[in-house]
Amino acid sequence: MTDSKLPANDRFLRALRREPVDATPVWLMRQAGRYLPEYRATRKQAGSFLAMAKTPEIACEITLQPLRRFPLDAAILFSDILTVPDAMGLGLYFVEGEGPKFERTVRSAEDVARLAVPDMETELRYVMDAVRTIRRELNGQVPLIGFSGSPWTLACYMVEGGGSDNFATIKALALNAPDVLHALLSINTDAVIAYLAAQRAAGAQALQVFDTWGGVLSPAMYREFSLPYLTRIARELQRGDGDARTPLILFGKGNGTHLEALAASGTDAVGVDWTVELSDAARRTGSKVALQGNLDPATLYGAPDAIREQVRRTLDDYAAGNGGSRDGHVFNLGHGMSPDMNPDHVAALVEAVHTLSAR
Amino acid sequence: MTDSKLPANDRFLRALRREPVDATPVWLMRQAGRYLPEYRATRKQAGSFLAMAKTPEIACEITLQPLRRFPLDAAILFSDILTVPDAMGLGLYFVEGEGPKFERTVRSAEDVARLAVPDMETELRYVMDAVRTIRRELNGQVPLIGFSGSPWTLACYMVEGGGSDNFATIKALALNAPDVLHALLSINTDAVIAYLAAQRAAGAQALQVFDTWGGVLSPAMYREFSLPYLTRIARELQRGDGDARTPLILFGKGNGTHLEALAASGTDAVGVDWTVELSDAARRTGSKVALQGNLDPATLYGAPDAIREQVRRTLDDYAAGNGGSRDGHVFNLGHGMSPDMNPDHVAALVEAVHTLSAR
């Protein structure tokens, strides 16, 4: 790590270690995004999403924007979950209103054989430079989260060539040629571990894996194609870490069925979506891991009073399953923010979390 | 009921009552649909989806098409889940590639006050005529399923004015004006009960409620805005039924968190999606209800051998949670079929269910 001293506000890191805090920490998935007018202005200047992500100074600016408005307890690197397959040579591009796409897909043993783990300090240097720049600019104010897509979620985009409604191509591959898919997931896992370790070395103080599409799998297929790779990430990252362990969060949309297994993976925290009851999640995971979540993002479409009431419910729900204690909880949404959300409502949410959870 | 005699193949009705059968019955959500060339031909002639649904002879023809190809154990009325709000005067229409839309939305107390339960034998006569026509043409071969959207799912379309990615408008209504939403759900429930009772009177031998969007709600909101209305449907339909009770199936995408509550609702069966483990569902619901599901529809993109293997797993998974018995299971997909699926794979699936489950 470039800097091992604790940031001024360490609520987030303490909560991830299940240590007592003065108030529940809060950050929001996609907190740096299109709902902010200053983000839209920066994007207009930069020209495109990828130009922003690939220019460390701009990525730093975007990362810091929400922190200037709201007393959030963590910053998250502005980047994309698909930088790794892009660096593998698949050609990431964005079509307005359609999401990410790849120029080349991976669908056969030959396609997989052509892939290699990218070199982190050359092919993904722009990410590491962004991490270093942001750490310098943050100047110890709050911790910085680095992240990656999960092996399964990366594979979804690599095989489908973009987003999908039904994941027909990758599920057909899973059924008809599971060995090819496992080979792909294996190289993705090596790359994700190297990528997260490099972000950590560059200064990231916590790491999150987004298993955005794990929930589209049946439980049997999740146990075959997602869970073992998440577990390998948790174990191998930990092995290469020093004494001041950098906490890992495994977030997954639709991972509610698998909380016990995720808690046993070796991760420090599990992020859950809003269809999970936090009290139930806390009971099922015992005191093994911290939990992150899980307000329905659509709550931000409600009025400030209603937002406050839902924040209270979420805080209380967690405590109800954690023996009455609010420790070990990182407040977040159950999924990312949307462009049409109102920044004033975000302010109401953050304020409610801190005041309602003050010890 | 117009005809109380049992159909020649009564596996489906027996399984819904958890009685012993010679093999597990199977039908598929959206079994009458665009993946069939004969459906596309009929649609081309008819001009539009709504023209087909509103012409009883064509609805009958479409309903029977999959039964001519595959030895399915039930027919399901060809119709749409949104016929009820259409009959309430909201103006249902379809935009190619975008799904259903309404000309008028329901977003205020005034909007709700304007709604009334439609008259089933005038405003929705085309549905009842279709049921009568299909029963006559089926001639007792297999049972006919009638259906409706759930109160919450209908409300989603009525409030949003069509499909939605994030259900921002209806969730804002739930947070900011819950009384208005409850008033809407209440009238929807009255209408759904009247609609299903009318289909039953016209000859439907089983009834299914599609709570397609129940799973987008947090558990607390599901318990407030969907579950109580499903429960009222189950209780009131039963009250108006005779000795030879017409079985009710409550299907919900993402209902896995709520299986105990659904099993206690008074319904005969619960339909689940593929993210639920059937063994777990069977254990959690005890022997209170039959279970319907739950193969991942994307399995149909696999090769016939892989489909057979997944069918075997699904059958065995149910039995594992049901004390080793396959009784009380209706085989289905966990969600509807898609237009790009191969009819030969459907044949492989149906054959696998019957042969692998033969007692």
XYZ file of C-alpha atoms in Angstrom:
718
model
C 0.000 0.000 0.000
C 1.251 3.505 -0.779
C -0.267 4.939 2.370
C -1.244 2.910 5.371
C -2.380 5.721 7.649
C -6.062 5.740 8.436
C -8.240 8.409 6.842
C -9.777 11.128 9.006
C -13.208 9.536 8.672
C -12.735 5.811 9.186
C -16.333 4.853 9.998
C -16.599 2.905 6.779
C -13.455 0.804 7.364
C -14.357 0.248 11.002
C -17.872 -0.912 10.091
C -16.418 -3.341 7.532
C -14.382 -4.836 10.379
C -17.527 -4.855 12.574
C -15.897 -2.438 15.036
C -17.971 0.156 16.963
C -18.565 3.498 15.185
C -20.178 6.816 16.163
C -22.750 6.552 13.346
C -23.500 4.129 10.529
C -21.356 4.946 7.478
C -23.049 5.501 4.131
C -22.022 5.574 0.478
C -24.190 4.974 -2.567
C -23.562 2.786 -5.559
C -23.190 5.073 -8.592
C -22.953 8.116 -6.251
C -20.771 9.765 -8.927
C -23.096 9.885 -11.895
C -25.477 11.530 -14.276
C -27.926 12.705 -11.588
C -25.335 15.402 -10.741
C -25.315 18.480 -13.013
C -21.532 18.826 -12.495
C -21.089 15.256 -13.776
C -23.073 16.070 -16.911
C -20.967 19.202 -17.448
C -17.707 17.251 -17.123
C -18.993 14.569 -19.448
C -19.979 17.115 -22.068
C -16.424 18.471 -22.032
C -14.788 15.031 -22.035
C -16.969 13.779 -24.864
C -17.684 10.234 -23.681
C -17.935 7.955 -20.686
C -14.819 6.008 -21.699
C -12.785 9.182 -22.240
C -13.649 10.171 -18.665
C -12.797 6.744 -17.214
C -9.508 6.562 -19.116
C -8.240 10.022 -18.092
C -7.047 9.859 -14.457
C -7.577 13.579 -13.756
C -11.154 13.439 -15.007
C -11.847 10.142 -13.209
C -10.553 11.839 -10.051
C -12.747 14.901 -10.562
C -15.858 12.747 -11.065
C -15.016 10.591 -8.038
C -14.805 13.668 -5.813
C -17.943 15.472 -7.054
C -20.511 13.766 -4.763
C -18.197 14.222 -1.752
C -18.307 18.013 -2.219
C -22.087 17.909 -1.900
C -22.779 15.204 0.686
C -20.947 14.001 3.826
C -20.499 10.506 2.389
C -18.245 8.141 4.302
C -16.415 6.649 1.325
C -15.373 7.520 -2.213
C -15.502 4.949 -4.993
C -13.173 5.009 -7.968
C -14.936 6.292 -11.075
C -14.456 3.549 -13.636
C -16.354 0.756 -15.363
C -16.781 -2.897 -14.396
C -15.642 -3.885 -17.912
C -12.130 -2.374 -17.997
C -10.573 -5.842 -17.583
C -12.096 -7.511 -20.664
C -11.434 -4.289 -22.556
C -7.752 -4.614 -21.628
C -7.926 -8.255 -22.789
C -8.538 -6.848 -26.247
C -12.308 -7.261 -26.654
C -12.922 -3.632 -27.616
C -15.337 -2.044 -25.126
C -17.622 0.664 -26.515
C -20.845 2.350 -25.490
C -23.970 2.975 -27.553
C -26.110 5.769 -26.110
C -29.160 4.292 -24.400
C -28.015 0.704 -24.970
C -25.228 0.230 -22.441
C -21.815 -1.400 -22.908
C -20.882 -3.557 -25.911
C -17.821 -5.511 -27.041
C -16.505 -5.561 -30.605
C -15.375 -9.187 -30.167
C -17.187 -11.915 -28.215
C -15.824 -15.028 -26.453
C -17.819 -18.144 -27.295
C -15.441 -21.033 -28.012
C -12.389 -22.765 -26.553
C -10.311 -20.990 -29.242
C -11.685 -17.605 -28.163
C -10.808 -18.342 -24.531
C -7.312 -19.567 -25.459
C -6.606 -16.169 -27.007
C -7.233 -14.353 -23.689
C -4.485 -13.404 -21.233
C -4.433 -11.591 -17.890
C -3.635 -7.959 -18.794
C -0.584 -6.256 -17.355
C -1.912 -3.979 -14.649
C 0.725 -1.257 -14.780
C 0.711 -0.913 -18.586
C -2.623 -2.032 -20.079
C -4.601 -0.890 -17.042
C -2.231 1.838 -15.932
C -4.934 4.484 -16.368
C -6.932 2.813 -13.571
C -3.962 2.651 -11.206
C -3.072 6.255 -12.023
C -6.636 7.272 -11.226
C -6.442 5.482 -7.871
C -3.156 7.244 -7.041
C -4.495 10.635 -8.142
C -7.714 10.255 -6.147
C -5.860 9.152 -3.006
C -3.654 12.238 -3.265
C -6.617 14.567 -3.781
C -8.719 12.926 -1.065
C -5.869 13.638 1.296
C -7.082 11.222 3.949
C -10.604 12.675 4.164
C -12.491 9.401 3.554
C -11.391 5.960 2.332
C -11.306 5.099 -1.373
C -13.007 1.950 -2.681
C -11.575 0.127 -5.685
C -13.672 -2.385 -7.580
C -14.094 -4.952 -10.311
C -16.881 -6.912 -11.984
C -17.127 -10.545 -10.857
C -15.807 -13.334 -13.097
C -19.365 -14.452 -13.957
C -20.595 -10.902 -14.614
C -17.601 -10.130 -16.845
C -18.214 -13.417 -18.676
C -21.853 -12.411 -19.309
C -20.751 -9.336 -21.239
C -17.834 -11.128 -22.929
C -20.034 -13.978 -24.205
C -23.188 -12.005 -24.991
C -21.207 -9.087 -26.443
C -23.208 -6.624 -24.317
C -26.175 -6.511 -21.970
C -28.886 -9.145 -22.291
C -32.498 -9.733 -21.298
C -32.259 -13.486 -20.966
C -28.522 -14.386 -21.144
C -29.381 -16.965 -23.804
C -25.857 -17.298 -25.237
C -23.941 -17.699 -21.985
C -26.554 -20.016 -20.507
C -26.430 -22.166 -23.652
C -22.630 -22.251 -23.248
C -23.034 -23.242 -19.581
C -25.305 -26.121 -20.620
C -23.597 -27.286 -23.816
C -19.906 -26.588 -23.109
C -19.417 -26.023 -19.370
C -15.639 -26.638 -19.677
C -15.253 -23.687 -22.032
C -17.156 -21.456 -19.630
C -15.086 -22.664 -16.672
C -11.885 -21.898 -18.599
C -13.184 -18.382 -19.247
C -14.226 -17.907 -15.616
C -10.850 -19.139 -14.463
C -8.892 -16.595 -16.499
C -11.359 -13.882 -15.477
C -10.724 -14.801 -11.844
C -6.947 -14.574 -12.262
C -7.406 -11.176 -13.901
C -9.814 -9.876 -11.239
C -7.448 -10.912 -8.425
C -4.495 -9.214 -10.124
C -6.640 -6.145 -10.868
C -7.892 -5.755 -7.295
C -4.417 -6.401 -5.847
C -3.012 -3.710 -8.152
C -5.703 -1.221 -7.076
C -4.881 -2.042 -3.479
C -1.171 -1.505 -4.135
C -2.003 1.824 -5.797
C -3.890 2.942 -2.708
C -7.441 1.569 -2.678
C -8.436 1.091 0.976
C -11.372 -1.260 0.394
C -12.365 -3.414 -2.584
C -15.772 -4.336 -3.955
C -16.678 -7.045 -6.450
C -19.900 -6.427 -8.372
C -21.630 -9.709 -9.214
C -24.361 -7.808 -10.990
C -25.691 -10.829 -12.900
C -25.194 -13.641 -10.379
C -28.909 -13.481 -9.605
C -29.958 -14.562 -13.099
C -28.618 -18.043 -12.342
C -30.532 -20.892 -10.757
C -29.074 -21.809 -7.347
C -27.377 -24.897 -8.807
C -25.782 -22.874 -11.602
C -24.787 -20.067 -9.215
C -22.970 -22.651 -7.085
C -21.206 -23.921 -10.194
C -20.460 -20.739 -12.164
C -20.286 -17.804 -9.764
C -19.770 -18.736 -6.100
C -16.515 -20.748 -6.414
C -14.838 -17.898 -8.308
C -15.976 -15.290 -5.781
C -14.610 -17.530 -3.046
C -11.257 -17.870 -4.815
C -11.023 -14.072 -5.067
C -11.711 -13.661 -1.346
C -9.138 -16.303 -0.366
C -6.337 -15.286 -2.724
C -6.640 -11.551 -2.105
C -6.439 -12.146 1.607
C -3.366 -14.346 1.221
C -1.427 -11.549 -0.494
C -2.445 -8.925 2.059
C -0.446 -7.656 5.012
C -1.474 -7.150 8.621
C -3.643 -4.105 7.965
C -5.952 -6.171 5.790
C -7.805 -4.303 3.045
C -11.471 -5.214 3.422
C -13.355 -6.904 0.577
C -17.091 -6.524 -0.138
C -18.892 -9.056 -2.325
C -21.987 -7.367 -3.738
C -24.499 -9.325 -5.766
C -27.901 -8.478 -7.120
C -30.184 -11.397 -6.271
C -27.652 -13.088 -3.961
C -30.194 -13.515 -1.134
C -30.333 -17.292 -1.525
C -26.580 -17.607 -1.027
C -25.806 -15.453 2.008
C -24.499 -18.281 4.192
C -22.112 -19.421 1.463
C -20.953 -15.866 0.753
C -20.352 -15.236 4.455
C -18.180 -18.371 4.522
C -16.163 -17.315 1.458
C -13.544 -15.368 3.379
C -14.927 -11.953 2.389
C -15.184 -9.179 4.991
C -18.598 -7.929 3.920
C -21.543 -8.927 1.759
C -23.572 -6.357 -0.170
C -27.222 -7.238 -0.725
C -30.061 -5.846 -2.813
C -33.389 -4.542 -1.463
C -35.311 -7.796 -1.893
C -33.431 -9.197 1.102
C -34.609 -8.486 4.644
C -31.508 -7.164 6.470
C -32.608 -8.694 9.783
C -32.852 -12.056 8.087
C -29.486 -11.534 6.343
C -27.834 -10.568 9.640
C -29.211 -13.645 11.370
C -28.204 -15.961 8.550
C -24.646 -14.632 8.302
C -24.151 -14.463 12.075
C -21.344 -12.136 13.022
C -19.051 -13.515 10.331
C -19.256 -10.554 7.964
C -20.400 -6.963 7.792
C -23.487 -6.282 5.675
C -23.832 -3.494 3.155
C -27.160 -2.217 1.882
C -29.947 -2.203 1.059
C -32.482 0.568 0.533
C -34.496 0.244 -2.695
C -32.913 2.893 -4.965
C -36.440 3.890 -6.051
C -36.925 5.226 -2.516
C -35.093 8.303 -3.811
C -38.182 9.045 -5.927
C -40.136 9.528 -2.699
C -40.393 12.773 -0.737
C -37.681 13.539 1.886
C -39.982 12.553 4.777
C -40.687 9.197 3.188
C -36.976 8.681 2.504
C -36.220 9.339 6.169
C -38.842 6.830 7.250
C -37.420 4.154 4.929
C -33.885 4.860 6.168
C -35.121 4.350 9.734
C -36.729 1.036 8.767
C -33.548 -0.170 7.097
C -31.343 0.781 10.058
C -33.752 -0.836 12.511
C -34.164 -3.933 10.381
C -30.400 -4.525 10.445
C -30.171 -4.000 14.211
C -33.127 -6.354 14.803
C -31.139 -9.209 13.269
C -27.836 -8.170 14.888
C -28.777 -8.416 18.543
C -29.893 -4.789 18.682
C -26.523 -3.391 17.580
C -26.037 -1.172 14.547
C -22.338 -2.116 14.281
C -21.197 -4.052 11.232
C -23.606 -2.226 8.913
C -22.577 -0.075 5.945
C -25.603 1.803 4.649
C -26.067 1.776 0.886
C -28.729 1.351 -1.741
C -29.586 -2.140 -2.932
C -28.402 -1.187 -6.419
C -27.018 1.822 -8.293
C -28.560 5.289 -8.608
C -30.373 6.444 -11.759
C -29.837 9.629 -13.800
C -33.314 11.040 -13.027
C -32.807 11.145 -9.258
C -32.868 14.376 -7.290
C -29.604 15.398 -5.519
C -31.662 17.013 -2.723
C -33.120 13.611 -1.949
C -29.628 12.145 -1.706
C -28.800 14.862 0.829
C -31.900 13.887 2.837
C -30.891 10.231 2.742
C -27.309 10.797 3.918
C -28.450 13.135 6.681
C -31.080 10.622 7.837
C -28.554 7.778 8.000
C -26.158 9.783 10.147
C -28.695 11.321 12.515
C -30.921 8.267 12.953
C -27.972 5.956 13.562
C -25.909 8.223 15.856
C -24.768 6.197 18.868
C -69.289 -24.282 -14.125
C -70.642 -25.197 -17.552
C -69.112 -28.657 -17.423
C -68.051 -30.391 -14.264
C -66.898 -33.676 -15.753
C -63.188 -34.369 -15.460
C -61.070 -34.138 -18.590
C -59.522 -37.305 -20.092
C -56.078 -36.236 -18.879
C -56.519 -35.036 -15.322
C -52.870 -35.244 -14.152
C -52.658 -31.499 -13.886
C -55.754 -31.104 -11.696
C -54.779 -34.090 -9.552
C -51.269 -32.707 -9.016
C -52.730 -29.343 -7.960
C -54.718 -31.230 -5.304
C -51.523 -33.143 -4.373
C -53.147 -36.461 -5.377
C -51.067 -39.320 -6.861
C -50.542 -39.244 -10.646
C -48.940 -41.606 -13.191
C -46.406 -38.929 -14.273
C -45.689 -35.305 -13.409
C -47.905 -32.984 -15.481
C -46.277 -30.236 -17.529
C -47.363 -27.041 -19.222
C -45.251 -24.006 -20.109
C -45.916 -20.350 -19.494
C -46.350 -18.705 -22.918
C -46.591 -22.149 -24.558
C -48.838 -20.546 -27.190
C -46.578 -17.931 -28.674
C -44.250 -16.535 -31.266
C -41.749 -19.424 -31.154
C -44.352 -21.444 -33.100
C -44.447 -20.806 -36.887
C -48.227 -21.470 -36.890
C -48.653 -18.703 -34.276
C -46.744 -16.254 -36.464
C -48.888 -17.235 -39.450
C -52.125 -16.685 -37.506
C -50.849 -13.384 -36.187
C -49.944 -12.195 -39.670
C -53.517 -12.897 -40.783
C -55.095 -11.317 -37.696
C -52.906 -8.201 -37.884
C -52.187 -7.644 -34.210
C -51.855 -9.274 -30.818
C -54.977 -7.532 -29.501
C -57.049 -8.520 -32.538
C -56.126 -12.137 -31.799
C -56.901 -11.883 -28.089
C -60.247 -10.153 -28.736
C -61.522 -12.634 -31.338
C -62.644 -15.816 -29.511
C -62.152 -18.132 -32.508
C -58.596 -16.914 -33.034
C -57.821 -17.011 -29.289
C -59.092 -20.601 -29.353
C -56.947 -21.533 -32.367
C -53.814 -20.058 -30.724
C -54.570 -21.790 -27.417
C -54.771 -25.171 -29.149
C -51.682 -24.839 -31.366
C -49.059 -26.086 -28.863
C -51.321 -29.007 -27.869
C -51.263 -30.285 -31.450
C -47.466 -30.502 -31.298
C -46.697 -31.547 -27.738
C -48.473 -33.840 -25.206
C -48.903 -30.973 -22.730
C -51.109 -31.628 -19.704
C -52.963 -28.320 -19.699
C -54.102 -25.578 -22.054
C -53.992 -21.938 -21.020
C -56.360 -19.337 -22.374
C -54.655 -17.129 -24.945
C -55.171 -13.608 -23.645
C -53.267 -10.791 -21.987
C -52.781 -9.975 -18.296
C -53.970 -6.405 -18.979
C -57.493 -7.066 -20.289
C -59.015 -5.883 -16.993
C -57.505 -2.345 -16.930
C -58.243 -2.138 -20.661
C -61.918 -2.863 -19.871
C -61.722 -0.174 -17.159
C -61.188 2.282 -19.996
C -57.423 2.866 -19.890
C -56.879 2.071 -23.582
C -54.426 -0.811 -23.906
C -52.214 -0.790 -26.982
C -48.977 -2.425 -28.076
C -45.909 -0.839 -29.616
C -43.772 -3.387 -31.505
C -40.658 -4.174 -29.443
C -41.776 -2.085 -26.464
C -44.496 -4.138 -24.844
C -47.919 -3.014 -23.593
C -48.890 0.615 -23.012
C -51.932 2.477 -21.724
C -53.309 5.661 -23.268
C -54.390 6.886 -19.823
C -52.512 6.407 -16.534
C -53.823 6.246 -12.923
C -51.813 8.420 -10.562
C -54.170 10.342 -8.276
C -57.176 9.814 -6.023
C -59.329 11.355 -8.809
C -57.960 8.888 -11.338
C -58.764 5.988 -9.013
C -62.267 7.329 -8.290
C -63.036 7.133 -12.010
C -62.391 3.375 -12.137
C -65.089 0.730 -11.808
C -65.099 -3.064 -11.901
C -65.951 -3.930 -15.527
C -68.992 -6.020 -16.358
C -67.651 -9.448 -17.180
C -70.329 -10.576 -19.610
C -70.374 -7.357 -21.627
C -67.059 -5.477 -21.384
C -65.024 -8.675 -21.073
C -67.392 -10.941 -22.947
C -64.721 -11.718 -25.558
C -62.666 -13.435 -22.837
C -65.598 -15.498 -21.568
C -66.550 -16.413 -25.143
C -62.960 -17.535 -25.749
C -63.094 -19.725 -22.616
C -66.377 -21.292 -23.763
C -65.098 -21.842 -27.300
C -61.836 -23.416 -26.124
C -63.640 -25.729 -23.680
C -65.869 -26.922 -26.499
C -62.943 -27.491 -28.861
C -60.763 -29.141 -26.206
C -63.608 -31.591 -25.737
C -62.295 -32.845 -22.401
C -58.812 -33.675 -23.666
C -56.878 -31.608 -21.057
C -57.959 -28.962 -18.514
C -58.129 -25.278 -19.435
C -56.410 -22.664 -17.255
C -57.904 -19.175 -16.956
C -55.781 -16.339 -15.631
C -55.372 -12.727 -14.572
C -52.607 -10.318 -13.635
C -52.289 -9.667 -9.885
C -53.624 -6.423 -8.380
C -50.067 -5.114 -7.839
C -48.885 -6.117 -11.324
C -51.923 -4.518 -12.969
C -51.307 -1.380 -10.897
C -47.683 -1.249 -12.126
C -48.857 -0.927 -15.724
C -51.772 1.368 -14.838
C -49.567 3.810 -12.912
C -46.438 3.643 -15.090
C -48.478 3.610 -18.318
C -46.491 0.625 -19.575
C -43.482 -1.479 -18.671
C -40.744 0.026 -16.510
C -37.113 -0.558 -15.603
C -37.295 0.834 -12.092
C -41.018 1.373 -11.322
C -40.192 4.907 -10.225
C -43.740 6.289 -10.526
C -45.595 3.554 -8.669
C -42.924 3.322 -5.973
C -43.079 7.091 -5.475
C -46.875 6.730 -5.158
C -46.402 3.930 -2.605
C -44.108 6.180 -0.556
C -45.868 9.524 -0.939
C -49.557 8.552 -1.190
C -49.988 4.962 0.015
C -53.753 5.458 0.488
C -54.215 6.210 -3.201
C -52.292 3.084 -4.138
C -54.309 0.977 -1.678
C -57.532 2.315 -3.188
C -56.301 1.307 -6.645
C -55.189 -2.129 -5.429
C -58.541 -2.620 -3.745
C -60.549 -2.002 -6.895
C -58.107 -4.108 -8.901
C -58.667 -6.929 -6.422
C -62.454 -6.704 -6.744
C -62.056 -6.775 -10.522
C -59.624 -9.716 -10.526
C -61.914 -11.776 -8.287
C -64.915 -11.053 -10.508
C -62.836 -11.776 -13.624
C -61.505 -15.119 -12.393
C -64.942 -16.148 -11.086
C -66.416 -15.336 -14.502
C -63.756 -17.396 -16.285
C -64.503 -20.244 -13.899
C -68.219 -19.932 -14.605
C -67.454 -19.953 -18.339
C -65.517 -23.199 -17.983
C -61.950 -22.564 -16.810
C -60.899 -25.605 -14.733
C -57.944 -23.978 -12.971
C -56.979 -20.330 -12.421
C -53.589 -18.652 -12.270
C -52.704 -15.195 -11.007
C -49.507 -13.712 -12.492
C -47.763 -11.471 -9.961
C -45.086 -10.705 -12.525
C -43.760 -7.630 -10.712
C -44.191 -8.609 -7.059
C -40.466 -9.339 -6.910
C -39.461 -5.716 -7.545
C -40.748 -4.830 -4.073
C -38.767 -4.927 -0.848
C -40.149 -7.573 1.534
C -41.848 -4.891 3.650
C -43.521 -3.327 0.613
C -44.506 -6.734 -0.778
C -46.255 -7.487 2.503
C -48.067 -4.168 2.271
C -48.879 -3.851 -1.442
C -49.034 -7.320 -2.969
C -49.481 -10.170 -0.485
C -52.719 -9.030 1.228
C -54.455 -8.637 -2.134
C -53.309 -12.065 -3.347
C -54.591 -13.492 -0.074
C -57.967 -11.814 -0.511
C -58.253 -13.299 -4.013
C -57.491 -16.794 -2.702
C -60.017 -16.498 0.145
C -62.874 -14.905 -1.790
C -62.603 -17.144 -4.845
C -62.732 -20.192 -2.625
C -65.790 -18.903 -0.781
C -67.764 -18.670 -4.013
C -66.756 -22.116 -5.222
C -68.701 -25.351 -4.959
C -67.625 -28.783 -3.768
C -65.468 -29.552 -6.822
C -63.202 -26.629 -6.044
C -61.425 -24.997 -8.977
C -57.737 -24.873 -8.082
C -55.899 -21.561 -7.894
C -52.191 -21.042 -8.637
C -50.395 -17.918 -7.399
C -47.348 -17.392 -9.597
C -44.849 -14.671 -8.823
C -41.461 -13.820 -10.249
C -39.133 -13.224 -7.291
C -41.619 -14.562 -4.703
C -39.028 -16.850 -3.070
C -38.858 -14.781 0.118
C -42.599 -15.129 0.678
C -43.340 -18.824 0.144
C -44.572 -19.492 3.683
C -46.992 -16.565 3.502
C -48.207 -17.552 0.037
C -48.738 -21.145 1.162
C -50.881 -19.823 4.034
C -52.967 -17.586 1.748
C -55.581 -20.201 0.917
C -54.266 -20.859 -2.601
C -53.974 -24.429 -3.897
C -50.599 -23.998 -5.571
C -47.686 -21.587 -5.719
C -45.717 -21.037 -8.907
C -42.055 -20.088 -8.461
C -39.258 -18.843 -10.685
C -35.916 -20.586 -11.285
C -33.986 -18.698 -8.609
C -35.794 -20.772 -5.976
C -34.558 -24.232 -5.041
C -37.640 -26.490 -5.324
C -36.454 -28.739 -2.480
C -36.223 -25.681 -0.247
C -39.622 -24.418 -1.452
C -41.226 -27.809 -0.792
C -39.776 -27.940 2.728
C -40.821 -24.399 3.522
C -44.385 -24.807 2.277
C -44.807 -28.252 3.861
C -47.616 -30.189 2.284
C -49.950 -27.208 2.320
C -49.826 -26.421 -1.405
C -48.735 -27.879 -4.711
C -45.690 -26.271 -6.332
C -45.415 -25.278 -9.959
C -42.123 -24.666 -11.765
C -39.355 -23.948 -12.151
C -36.859 -24.679 -14.935
C -34.901 -21.632 -16.120
C -36.546 -20.811 -19.487
C -33.041 -20.258 -20.943
C -32.518 -24.019 -20.535
C -34.416 -24.282 -23.835
C -31.371 -22.686 -25.512
C -29.366 -25.771 -24.498
C -29.092 -28.997 -26.508
C -31.778 -31.704 -25.969
C -29.410 -33.816 -23.826
C -28.691 -30.861 -21.539
C -32.410 -30.068 -21.334
C -33.117 -33.639 -20.260
C -30.434 -33.429 -17.571
C -31.866 -30.169 -16.225
C -35.397 -31.633 -16.224
C -34.092 -34.561 -14.188
C -32.464 -32.193 -11.688
C -35.658 -30.184 -11.319
C -37.824 -33.272 -10.796
C -35.343 -34.713 -8.277
C -34.949 -31.416 -6.482
C -38.714 -31.237 -5.865
C -38.860 -34.833 -4.623
C -35.877 -34.243 -2.319
C -37.866 -31.609 -0.434
C -41.141 -33.560 -0.552
C -40.132 -36.718 1.312
C -39.047 -38.466 -1.880
C -42.468 -38.156 -3.563
C -43.026 -36.457 -6.914
C -46.716 -35.843 -6.113
C -47.885 -32.257 -5.740
C -45.543 -30.974 -8.476
C -46.660 -29.331 -11.725
C -43.666 -28.979 -14.028
C -43.267 -25.621 -15.730
C -40.663 -23.050 -16.590
C -39.798 -20.402 -14.011
C -41.035 -17.722 -16.427
C -42.490 -17.439 -19.938
C -41.004 -18.712 -23.205
C -39.253 -16.402 -25.684
C -39.840 -16.021 -29.435
C -36.376 -17.322 -30.420
C -36.822 -20.730 -28.776
C -36.753 -23.951 -30.790
C -39.985 -26.013 -30.817
C -37.917 -29.235 -31.048
C -36.401 -28.376 -27.685
C -39.878 -27.979 -26.204
C -40.687 -31.453 -27.477
C -37.537 -32.763 -25.743
C -38.514 -31.043 -22.501
C -42.087 -32.398 -22.420
C -40.907 -35.906 -23.281
C -38.233 -35.755 -20.567
C -40.729 -34.662 -17.905
C -43.106 -37.507 -18.670
C -40.532 -40.280 -19.023
C -38.257 -39.261 -16.143
C -41.181 -38.777 -13.748
C -43.230 -41.888 -14.699
C -44.281 -43.674 -11.506
